[in-house]
Amino acid sequence: MSDGTSGLQLRSLLKKSGELELSLANVPTPEPADDEVVVRVEATPINPSDLGLLIGPADMSAAKASGTKEMPVITATMPEAAMRMMAARLDQSLPVGNEGAGTVIRTGSSDAAKALMGKTVSMIGGAMYTQYRVLKVRDVMELPAGTTAADGASWFVNPLTALGMTETMRREGHKALVHTAAASNLGQMLNKICIKDGIGLVNIVRSKEQADILHKIGARYVVDSSAPDFTDDLTNALVETGATIAFDAIGGGKLASQILTAMEVAANKTAKEYSRYGSNVYKQIYIYGSLDNRPTELSRSFGLTWGVGGWLLTPFLQNIGPAEIGRLRQRVASELKTTFASHYTKVVSLTEVLDPANIAVYAKRATGEKFLINPNK
């Protein structure tokens, strides 16, 4: 345990040779400026977006462990195809972790900073897999009384992504939406938002167990892509909800194409007249994840009124501006223990993040397996 003048930080280094190295570094904690605070990090989640930087598409099944018990080192091989995309990060030791929560242990001299002394705060800004983090006051949010660091650790990425999806739906003129890998923590939040706000949501899952998770929290439309009647079930749910926008966490393979095709069939079922160019209902797929790293396959059986694009939280927030971001953040803060509650299967220390047995679990990105790191454990 450190005294706060320095602390352990998890680093990811991709060498030009194609070797990925994960290790811990002892880093000094800077003195806070006037408008800054020092936070002892007590909870930070392992999200898919964190895994993108931590391990990316490296083959972790053949990872090798070395170093000491206190300072372990993990090495793995990055596929050659992925190296071209990662040229900008080669030979840089990068800190990891998008968001987290903890206790303010030192502050700068401004009134806003001093008011946070001893408070539990949630925070955004990268490099969260660390024992101590210095941040500007604007990048932390005081958590409501009675909220623990674990309650507030996942306050940003998943909640604002889920809210961003319903906001994008409204802004682009759609009335209901489709979500894939829908039993995830994010998917469960999206269901709670849609139930609360009266939005039609079609959930696509890959097993009966995942469907059960969603039915338990009140989801109405859940379709299983592994079931023989998947296409019919999906089309019927699209007819009932009128969903014409989808957010796809899978990315690779044929699922995006299947969704567009089912949207087209659903649109034609309610069309007043036939058009040889397909329906004039605009159908949009946003790919926001890559649980499947294969190419996205589109078999063009859905007319000509459609779009496939990427969706990312940061550009969305930049587009809507500070006032709207503030409104969304306020909603998250007030519903942190209900709509936006996250569930974790295991709490690990920084050294335990580098335990091959733990890596084997969280690297799979499996639904129902979410890790929380307590760097000061």
CSV table of C-alpha atoms in Angstrom, one decimal:
chain,number,residue,atom,x,y,z
A,1,MET,CA,0.0,0.0,0.0
A,2,SER,CA,1.3,3.4,-0.9
A,3,ASP,CA,1.1,6.7,1.0
A,4,GLY,CA,-0.3,8.6,-1.9
A,5,THR,CA,3.0,10.2,-3.0
A,6,SER,CA,3.5,7.4,-5.4
A,7,GLY,CA,1.4,4.4,-6.5
A,8,LEU,CA,1.1,1.4,-8.8
A,9,GLN,CA,-0.2,1.8,-12.3
A,10,LEU,CA,-1.1,-0.8,-14.9
A,11,ARG,CA,0.6,-0.4,-18.3
A,12,SER,CA,0.1,-1.9,-21.7
A,13,LEU,CA,3.0,-1.8,-24.1
A,14,LEU,CA,2.9,-3.0,-27.7
A,15,LYS,CA,6.4,-3.5,-29.1
A,16,LYS,CA,7.3,-3.2,-32.8
A,17,SER,CA,8.2,-6.9,-32.7
A,18,GLY,CA,4.4,-7.7,-32.2
A,19,GLU,CA,4.8,-8.6,-28.5
A,20,LEU,CA,2.2,-7.2,-26.1
A,21,GLU,CA,3.5,-6.6,-22.6
A,22,LEU,CA,1.3,-5.9,-19.5
A,23,SER,CA,3.0,-4.8,-16.3
A,24,LEU,CA,2.8,-2.6,-13.2
A,25,ALA,CA,4.9,0.6,-12.8
A,26,ASN,CA,5.4,2.6,-9.7
A,27,VAL,CA,4.6,6.2,-10.6
A,28,PRO,CA,4.8,9.5,-8.6
A,29,THR,CA,1.6,11.3,-7.8
A,30,PRO,CA,1.9,14.9,-8.8
A,31,GLU,CA,0.9,17.7,-6.5
A,32,PRO,CA,-2.6,19.0,-7.4
A,33,ALA,CA,-3.0,22.4,-9.1
A,34,ASP,CA,-5.5,24.9,-7.8
A,35,ASP,CA,-8.4,23.3,-9.7
A,36,GLU,CA,-7.4,19.7,-9.2
A,37,VAL,CA,-7.9,16.9,-6.7
A,38,VAL,CA,-6.0,13.7,-5.8
A,39,VAL,CA,-8.3,10.6,-5.7
A,40,ARG,CA,-7.4,7.3,-4.1
A,41,VAL,CA,-8.9,4.9,-6.8
A,42,GLU,CA,-11.1,2.3,-5.1
A,43,ALA,CA,-13.2,0.9,-8.0
A,44,THR,CA,-12.7,0.8,-11.8
A,45,PRO,CA,-14.4,-1.6,-14.2
A,46,ILE,CA,-13.0,-3.7,-17.0
A,47,ASN,CA,-15.2,-2.6,-19.9
A,48,PRO,CA,-14.9,-3.9,-23.5
A,49,SER,CA,-13.6,-0.4,-24.4
A,50,ASP,CA,-10.8,-0.9,-21.8
A,51,LEU,CA,-9.9,-4.3,-23.1
A,52,GLY,CA,-9.4,-2.7,-26.6
A,53,LEU,CA,-6.4,-0.8,-25.2
A,54,LEU,CA,-5.3,-3.3,-22.6
A,55,ILE,CA,-5.1,-6.4,-24.8
A,56,GLY,CA,-6.8,-5.6,-28.1
A,57,PRO,CA,-7.0,-8.7,-30.4
A,58,ALA,CA,-3.9,-10.3,-28.9
A,59,ASP,CA,-3.9,-14.0,-28.5
A,60,MET,CA,-4.2,-14.2,-24.7
A,61,SER,CA,-4.7,-18.0,-24.7
A,62,ALA,CA,-1.0,-18.4,-25.2
A,63,ALA,CA,0.1,-15.5,-22.9
A,64,LYS,CA,3.2,-16.1,-20.7
A,65,ALA,CA,3.6,-14.9,-17.1
A,66,SER,CA,7.0,-13.7,-15.7
A,67,GLY,CA,8.2,-11.1,-13.2
A,68,THR,CA,7.5,-11.4,-9.4
A,69,LYS,CA,4.4,-12.1,-7.4
A,70,GLU,CA,4.2,-8.3,-6.5
A,71,MET,CA,5.2,-7.1,-10.0
A,72,PRO,CA,4.0,-9.7,-12.5
A,73,VAL,CA,4.5,-9.3,-16.2
A,74,ILE,CA,2.3,-10.8,-18.9
A,75,THR,CA,3.4,-11.2,-22.6
A,76,ALA,CA,1.3,-12.2,-25.6
A,77,THR,CA,1.5,-12.0,-29.4
A,78,MET,CA,-0.5,-9.5,-31.4
A,79,PRO,CA,-1.8,-10.8,-34.8
A,80,GLU,CA,0.1,-9.3,-37.7
A,81,ALA,CA,-3.1,-8.0,-39.3
A,82,ALA,CA,-3.8,-6.0,-36.1
A,83,MET,CA,-0.4,-4.4,-36.0
A,84,ARG,CA,-1.1,-2.2,-39.0
A,85,MET,CA,-4.1,-0.6,-37.2
A,86,MET,CA,-2.0,0.0,-34.1
A,87,ALA,CA,1.0,1.7,-35.6
A,88,ALA,CA,0.4,4.9,-33.6
A,89,ARG,CA,0.8,3.1,-30.3
A,90,LEU,CA,3.9,1.1,-30.9
A,91,ASP,CA,6.7,1.1,-28.3
A,92,GLN,CA,4.7,3.4,-25.9
A,93,SER,CA,3.9,2.2,-22.4
A,94,LEU,CA,0.2,3.3,-22.1
A,95,PRO,CA,-1.9,3.6,-18.9
A,96,VAL,CA,-5.3,1.9,-19.1
A,97,GLY,CA,-8.8,2.4,-17.6
A,98,ASN,CA,-11.5,4.9,-18.8
A,99,GLU,CA,-13.5,5.5,-15.6
A,100,GLY,CA,-13.6,4.8,-11.9
A,101,ALA,CA,-14.5,6.1,-8.4
A,102,GLY,CA,-12.7,6.7,-5.1
A,103,THR,CA,-12.0,9.1,-2.3
A,104,VAL,CA,-10.5,12.5,-2.5
A,105,ILE,CA,-7.4,12.6,-0.3
A,106,ARG,CA,-5.7,15.9,-1.3
A,107,THR,CA,-7.0,19.0,-3.1
A,108,GLY,CA,-5.8,22.2,-4.8
A,109,SER,CA,-6.5,25.6,-3.3
A,110,SER,CA,-9.7,26.5,-5.2
A,111,ASP,CA,-13.0,26.5,-3.3
A,112,ALA,CA,-14.5,23.9,-5.7
A,113,ALA,CA,-11.5,21.6,-5.1
A,114,LYS,CA,-11.5,22.0,-1.3
A,115,ALA,CA,-15.2,21.3,-1.1
A,116,LEU,CA,-14.5,17.7,-2.4
A,117,MET,CA,-12.0,16.8,0.4
A,118,GLY,CA,-12.9,13.4,1.8
A,119,LYS,CA,-15.8,12.9,-0.6
A,120,THR,CA,-16.5,9.8,-2.7
A,121,VAL,CA,-16.3,10.8,-6.4
A,122,SER,CA,-16.7,9.2,-9.8
A,123,MET,CA,-14.3,10.2,-12.5
A,124,ILE,CA,-13.5,10.0,-16.2
A,125,GLY,CA,-10.2,10.7,-18.0
A,126,GLY,CA,-8.2,7.6,-18.6
A,127,ALA,CA,-5.4,6.0,-16.6
A,128,MET,CA,-7.8,4.7,-13.9
A,129,TYR,CA,-6.0,1.4,-13.4
A,130,THR,CA,-3.8,3.1,-10.9
A,131,GLN,CA,-3.8,3.7,-7.1
A,132,TYR,CA,-3.9,7.5,-7.2
A,133,ARG,CA,-5.2,9.8,-9.9
A,134,VAL,CA,-4.9,13.6,-10.1
A,135,LEU,CA,-7.8,15.2,-12.0
A,136,LYS,CA,-9.4,18.5,-12.7
A,137,VAL,CA,-12.5,19.2,-10.6
A,138,ARG,CA,-14.7,19.3,-13.8
A,139,ASP,CA,-13.7,15.6,-14.5
A,140,VAL,CA,-15.0,14.3,-11.2
A,141,MET,CA,-18.6,14.1,-10.0
A,142,GLU,CA,-19.4,14.0,-6.3
A,143,LEU,CA,-21.5,10.8,-5.6
A,144,PRO,CA,-24.8,11.1,-3.7
A,145,ALA,CA,-24.6,10.4,0.0
A,146,GLY,CA,-24.6,6.6,0.7
A,147,THR,CA,-23.2,5.7,-2.7
A,148,THR,CA,-20.0,3.6,-2.5
A,149,ALA,CA,-17.1,3.8,-5.0
A,150,ALA,CA,-18.2,0.4,-6.4
A,151,ASP,CA,-21.7,1.8,-6.9
A,152,GLY,CA,-20.2,4.8,-8.8
A,153,ALA,CA,-17.4,3.1,-10.7
A,154,SER,CA,-19.3,2.5,-14.0
A,155,TRP,CA,-21.1,5.8,-14.0
A,156,PHE,CA,-19.9,7.1,-17.4
A,157,VAL,CA,-19.2,4.6,-20.2
A,158,ASN,CA,-22.2,2.3,-20.1
A,159,PRO,CA,-24.9,4.7,-18.7
A,160,LEU,CA,-24.0,7.5,-21.2
A,161,THR,CA,-23.7,5.0,-24.0
A,162,ALA,CA,-27.2,3.6,-23.3
A,163,LEU,CA,-28.7,7.1,-23.0
A,164,GLY,CA,-26.7,8.1,-26.1
A,165,MET,CA,-28.5,5.3,-28.0
A,166,THR,CA,-32.0,6.5,-27.1
A,167,GLU,CA,-31.0,10.2,-27.7
A,168,THR,CA,-29.5,9.2,-31.2
A,169,MET,CA,-32.8,7.4,-32.0
A,170,ARG,CA,-34.9,10.5,-31.2
A,171,ARG,CA,-32.6,12.9,-32.9
A,172,GLU,CA,-32.5,10.9,-36.1
A,173,GLY,CA,-36.3,10.5,-36.3
A,174,HIS,CA,-36.7,6.8,-35.3
A,175,LYS,CA,-39.3,5.6,-32.7
A,176,ALA,CA,-37.9,2.3,-31.5
A,177,LEU,CA,-34.5,0.5,-31.6
A,178,VAL,CA,-32.7,-2.8,-31.7
A,179,HIS,CA,-29.7,-3.8,-29.6
A,180,THR,CA,-27.4,-6.9,-30.0
A,181,ALA,CA,-25.5,-8.7,-27.2
A,182,ALA,CA,-28.4,-7.3,-25.3
A,183,ALA,CA,-28.0,-9.1,-21.9
A,184,SER,CA,-24.7,-7.2,-21.1
A,185,ASN,CA,-24.6,-4.7,-18.2
A,186,LEU,CA,-25.1,-2.0,-20.9
A,187,GLY,CA,-28.0,-3.9,-22.4
A,188,GLN,CA,-29.7,-4.3,-19.1
A,189,MET,CA,-29.4,-0.5,-18.5
A,190,LEU,CA,-30.8,0.2,-22.0
A,191,ASN,CA,-33.8,-2.0,-21.1
A,192,LYS,CA,-34.5,-0.1,-17.9
A,193,ILE,CA,-34.3,3.2,-19.8
A,194,CYS,CA,-36.6,2.1,-22.5
A,195,ILE,CA,-39.1,0.6,-20.0
A,196,LYS,CA,-39.1,3.8,-18.0
A,197,ASP,CA,-39.3,6.1,-21.1
A,198,GLY,CA,-41.8,4.0,-23.0
A,199,ILE,CA,-39.5,3.2,-25.9
A,200,GLY,CA,-39.9,0.0,-27.9
A,201,LEU,CA,-36.7,-2.1,-27.7
A,202,VAL,CA,-35.9,-5.3,-29.6
A,203,ASN,CA,-33.2,-7.3,-27.7
A,204,ILE,CA,-31.0,-9.8,-29.7
A,205,VAL,CA,-29.2,-12.4,-27.5
A,206,ARG,CA,-27.3,-15.6,-28.3
A,207,SER,CA,-28.8,-18.1,-25.7
A,208,LYS,CA,-31.8,-18.9,-23.6
A,209,GLU,CA,-29.9,-18.0,-20.5
A,210,GLN,CA,-29.3,-14.5,-21.8
A,211,ALA,CA,-33.0,-14.2,-22.8
A,212,ASP,CA,-33.9,-15.2,-19.2
A,213,ILE,CA,-31.8,-12.4,-17.7
A,214,LEU,CA,-33.7,-9.8,-19.8
A,215,HIS,CA,-37.2,-11.3,-19.2
A,216,LYS,CA,-36.5,-11.1,-15.5
A,217,ILE,CA,-36.0,-7.3,-15.6
A,218,GLY,CA,-39.2,-6.8,-17.7
A,219,ALA,CA,-37.9,-6.8,-21.3
A,220,ARG,CA,-40.8,-7.4,-23.7
A,221,TYR,CA,-39.1,-8.2,-27.0
A,222,VAL,CA,-36.2,-10.7,-26.7
A,223,VAL,CA,-35.1,-12.8,-29.7
A,224,ASP,CA,-32.4,-15.5,-29.7
A,225,SER,CA,-30.1,-15.5,-32.7
A,226,SER,CA,-29.3,-19.2,-32.1
A,227,ALA,CA,-32.9,-20.3,-32.3
A,228,PRO,CA,-34.2,-21.9,-35.6
A,229,ASP,CA,-37.0,-19.3,-35.9
A,230,PHE,CA,-34.8,-16.3,-35.2
A,231,THR,CA,-35.6,-14.5,-38.5
A,232,ASP,CA,-39.4,-14.8,-38.0
A,233,ASP,CA,-39.2,-13.8,-34.4
A,234,LEU,CA,-37.0,-10.7,-35.2
A,235,THR,CA,-39.3,-9.6,-38.1
A,236,ASN,CA,-42.4,-9.9,-35.9
A,237,ALA,CA,-40.8,-7.9,-33.1
A,238,LEU,CA,-39.8,-5.2,-35.7
A,239,VAL,CA,-43.4,-5.1,-37.0
A,240,GLU,CA,-44.7,-4.6,-33.5
A,241,THR,CA,-42.2,-2.0,-32.4
A,242,GLY,CA,-41.5,-0.2,-35.7
A,243,ALA,CA,-37.8,-0.2,-34.8
A,244,THR,CA,-35.7,1.1,-37.7
A,245,ILE,CA,-32.4,1.8,-36.0
A,246,ALA,CA,-30.0,-0.8,-34.4
A,247,PHE,CA,-26.9,-0.6,-32.3
A,248,ASP,CA,-24.7,-3.6,-32.9
A,249,ALA,CA,-22.0,-4.7,-30.4
A,250,ILE,CA,-21.0,-7.7,-32.4
A,251,GLY,CA,-19.7,-6.0,-35.6
A,252,GLY,CA,-18.4,-9.0,-37.6
A,253,GLY,CA,-20.3,-11.6,-39.5
A,254,LYS,CA,-23.9,-11.5,-40.9
A,255,LEU,CA,-26.0,-10.2,-38.0
A,256,ALA,CA,-26.1,-6.5,-39.2
A,257,SER,CA,-27.3,-7.8,-42.6
A,258,GLN,CA,-29.9,-10.0,-41.0
A,259,ILE,CA,-31.3,-7.1,-39.0
A,260,LEU,CA,-31.5,-4.8,-42.1
A,261,THR,CA,-33.2,-7.6,-44.0
A,262,ALA,CA,-35.7,-8.1,-41.3
A,263,MET,CA,-36.4,-4.4,-41.0
A,264,GLU,CA,-37.0,-4.3,-44.8
A,265,VAL,CA,-39.5,-7.3,-44.6
A,266,ALA,CA,-41.2,-5.6,-41.6
A,267,ALA,CA,-41.5,-2.3,-43.6
A,268,ASN,CA,-42.9,-4.1,-46.6
A,269,LYS,CA,-45.6,-5.8,-44.5
A,270,THR,CA,-47.0,-2.4,-43.7
A,271,ALA,CA,-46.3,-0.6,-47.0
A,272,LYS,CA,-49.2,0.8,-49.0
A,273,GLU,CA,-47.7,0.0,-52.4
A,274,TYR,CA,-44.9,-2.1,-53.9
A,275,SER,CA,-41.6,-0.4,-55.0
A,276,ARG,CA,-39.0,-2.3,-57.0
A,277,TYR,CA,-36.3,-0.4,-55.2
A,278,GLY,CA,-37.4,-1.7,-51.8
A,279,SER,CA,-39.2,0.2,-49.1
A,280,ASN,CA,-38.7,3.9,-48.6
A,281,VAL,CA,-38.3,3.4,-44.9
A,282,TYR,CA,-34.8,4.5,-43.8
A,283,LYS,CA,-33.0,1.7,-41.9
A,284,GLN,CA,-29.8,2.4,-39.9
A,285,ILE,CA,-27.3,0.1,-38.2
A,286,TYR,CA,-24.7,1.6,-35.9
A,287,ILE,CA,-21.8,-0.7,-35.1
A,288,TYR,CA,-20.4,0.3,-31.7
A,289,GLY,CA,-18.5,-2.8,-30.7
A,290,SER,CA,-16.4,-5.7,-32.1
A,291,LEU,CA,-17.2,-8.8,-30.1
A,292,ASP,CA,-16.7,-10.6,-33.5
A,293,ASN,CA,-13.5,-9.4,-35.2
A,294,ARG,CA,-14.4,-10.9,-38.6
A,295,PRO,CA,-15.4,-8.7,-41.5
A,296,THR,CA,-19.0,-7.3,-41.5
A,297,GLU,CA,-20.9,-9.1,-44.3
A,298,LEU,CA,-23.8,-7.4,-46.0
A,299,SER,CA,-26.0,-9.4,-48.5
A,300,ARG,CA,-27.9,-6.7,-50.1
A,301,SER,CA,-31.5,-7.9,-49.7
A,302,PHE,CA,-32.9,-4.8,-48.0
A,303,GLY,CA,-33.5,-2.2,-50.8
A,304,LEU,CA,-31.6,1.0,-51.1
A,305,THR,CA,-32.8,3.1,-48.2
A,306,TRP,CA,-30.3,2.2,-45.5
A,307,GLY,CA,-27.1,3.1,-43.8
A,308,VAL,CA,-24.3,1.3,-41.8
A,309,GLY,CA,-21.9,3.3,-39.8
A,310,GLY,CA,-19.9,3.5,-36.6
A,311,TRP,CA,-21.1,5.0,-33.3
A,312,LEU,CA,-18.8,6.1,-30.5
A,313,LEU,CA,-19.7,7.8,-27.2
A,314,THR,CA,-17.1,10.6,-27.3
A,315,PRO,CA,-18.0,12.1,-30.7
A,316,PHE,CA,-21.7,11.8,-29.8
A,317,LEU,CA,-21.1,13.8,-26.6
A,318,GLN,CA,-19.1,16.4,-28.5
A,319,ASN,CA,-22.0,16.9,-30.9
A,320,ILE,CA,-24.6,17.4,-28.3
A,321,GLY,CA,-22.6,19.9,-26.2
A,322,PRO,CA,-22.1,20.7,-22.5
A,323,ALA,CA,-25.7,21.6,-21.5
A,324,GLU,CA,-27.0,18.3,-22.8
A,325,ILE,CA,-24.1,16.3,-21.4
A,326,GLY,CA,-25.0,17.9,-18.0
A,327,ARG,CA,-28.6,16.8,-18.3
A,328,LEU,CA,-27.6,13.2,-19.1
A,329,ARG,CA,-25.0,13.1,-16.3
A,330,GLN,CA,-27.6,14.4,-13.8
A,331,ARG,CA,-30.0,11.6,-14.8
A,332,VAL,CA,-27.2,9.0,-14.3
A,333,ALA,CA,-26.4,10.4,-10.8
A,334,SER,CA,-30.0,10.3,-9.7
A,335,GLU,CA,-30.6,6.7,-11.0
A,336,LEU,CA,-27.2,5.2,-10.1
A,337,LYS,CA,-28.6,2.5,-7.9
A,338,THR,CA,-31.6,1.7,-10.1
A,339,THR,CA,-31.5,2.2,-13.8
A,340,PHE,CA,-27.7,2.4,-14.0
A,341,ALA,CA,-26.7,-0.2,-11.4
A,342,SER,CA,-23.8,-2.4,-12.6
A,343,HIS,CA,-23.2,-6.0,-11.5
A,344,TYR,CA,-19.8,-7.5,-11.1
A,345,THR,CA,-18.8,-11.1,-10.7
A,346,LYS,CA,-15.3,-10.5,-9.2
A,347,VAL,CA,-13.3,-7.7,-7.5
A,348,VAL,CA,-9.6,-7.9,-8.2
A,349,SER,CA,-6.4,-6.0,-7.3
A,350,LEU,CA,-4.0,-4.6,-9.9
A,351,THR,CA,-1.7,-7.6,-9.5
A,352,GLU,CA,-4.7,-9.9,-9.9
A,353,VAL,CA,-5.6,-8.3,-13.2
A,354,LEU,CA,-2.4,-9.9,-14.4
A,355,ASP,CA,-3.2,-13.3,-13.1
A,356,PRO,CA,-3.5,-15.7,-16.2
A,357,ALA,CA,-6.6,-17.4,-14.6
A,358,ASN,CA,-8.4,-14.0,-14.4
A,359,ILE,CA,-7.2,-12.9,-17.9
A,360,ALA,CA,-8.7,-16.1,-19.3
A,361,VAL,CA,-12.1,-15.0,-18.0
A,362,TYR,CA,-12.3,-11.3,-18.7
A,363,ALA,CA,-10.6,-11.5,-22.1
A,364,LYS,CA,-13.5,-13.6,-23.3
A,365,ARG,CA,-15.8,-10.5,-22.9
A,366,ALA,CA,-18.6,-12.9,-21.9
A,367,THR,CA,-22.0,-11.7,-20.8
A,368,GLY,CA,-22.4,-12.1,-17.1
A,369,GLU,CA,-18.7,-11.9,-16.4
A,370,LYS,CA,-17.8,-8.4,-15.4
A,371,PHE,CA,-14.7,-7.6,-13.3
A,372,LEU,CA,-14.2,-4.6,-11.0
A,373,ILE,CA,-10.6,-3.6,-10.0
A,374,ASN,CA,-9.8,-2.1,-6.6
A,375,PRO,CA,-6.3,-0.8,-7.2
A,376,ASN,CA,-5.9,-0.2,-3.4
A,377,LYS,CA,-7.1,-3.7,-2.4
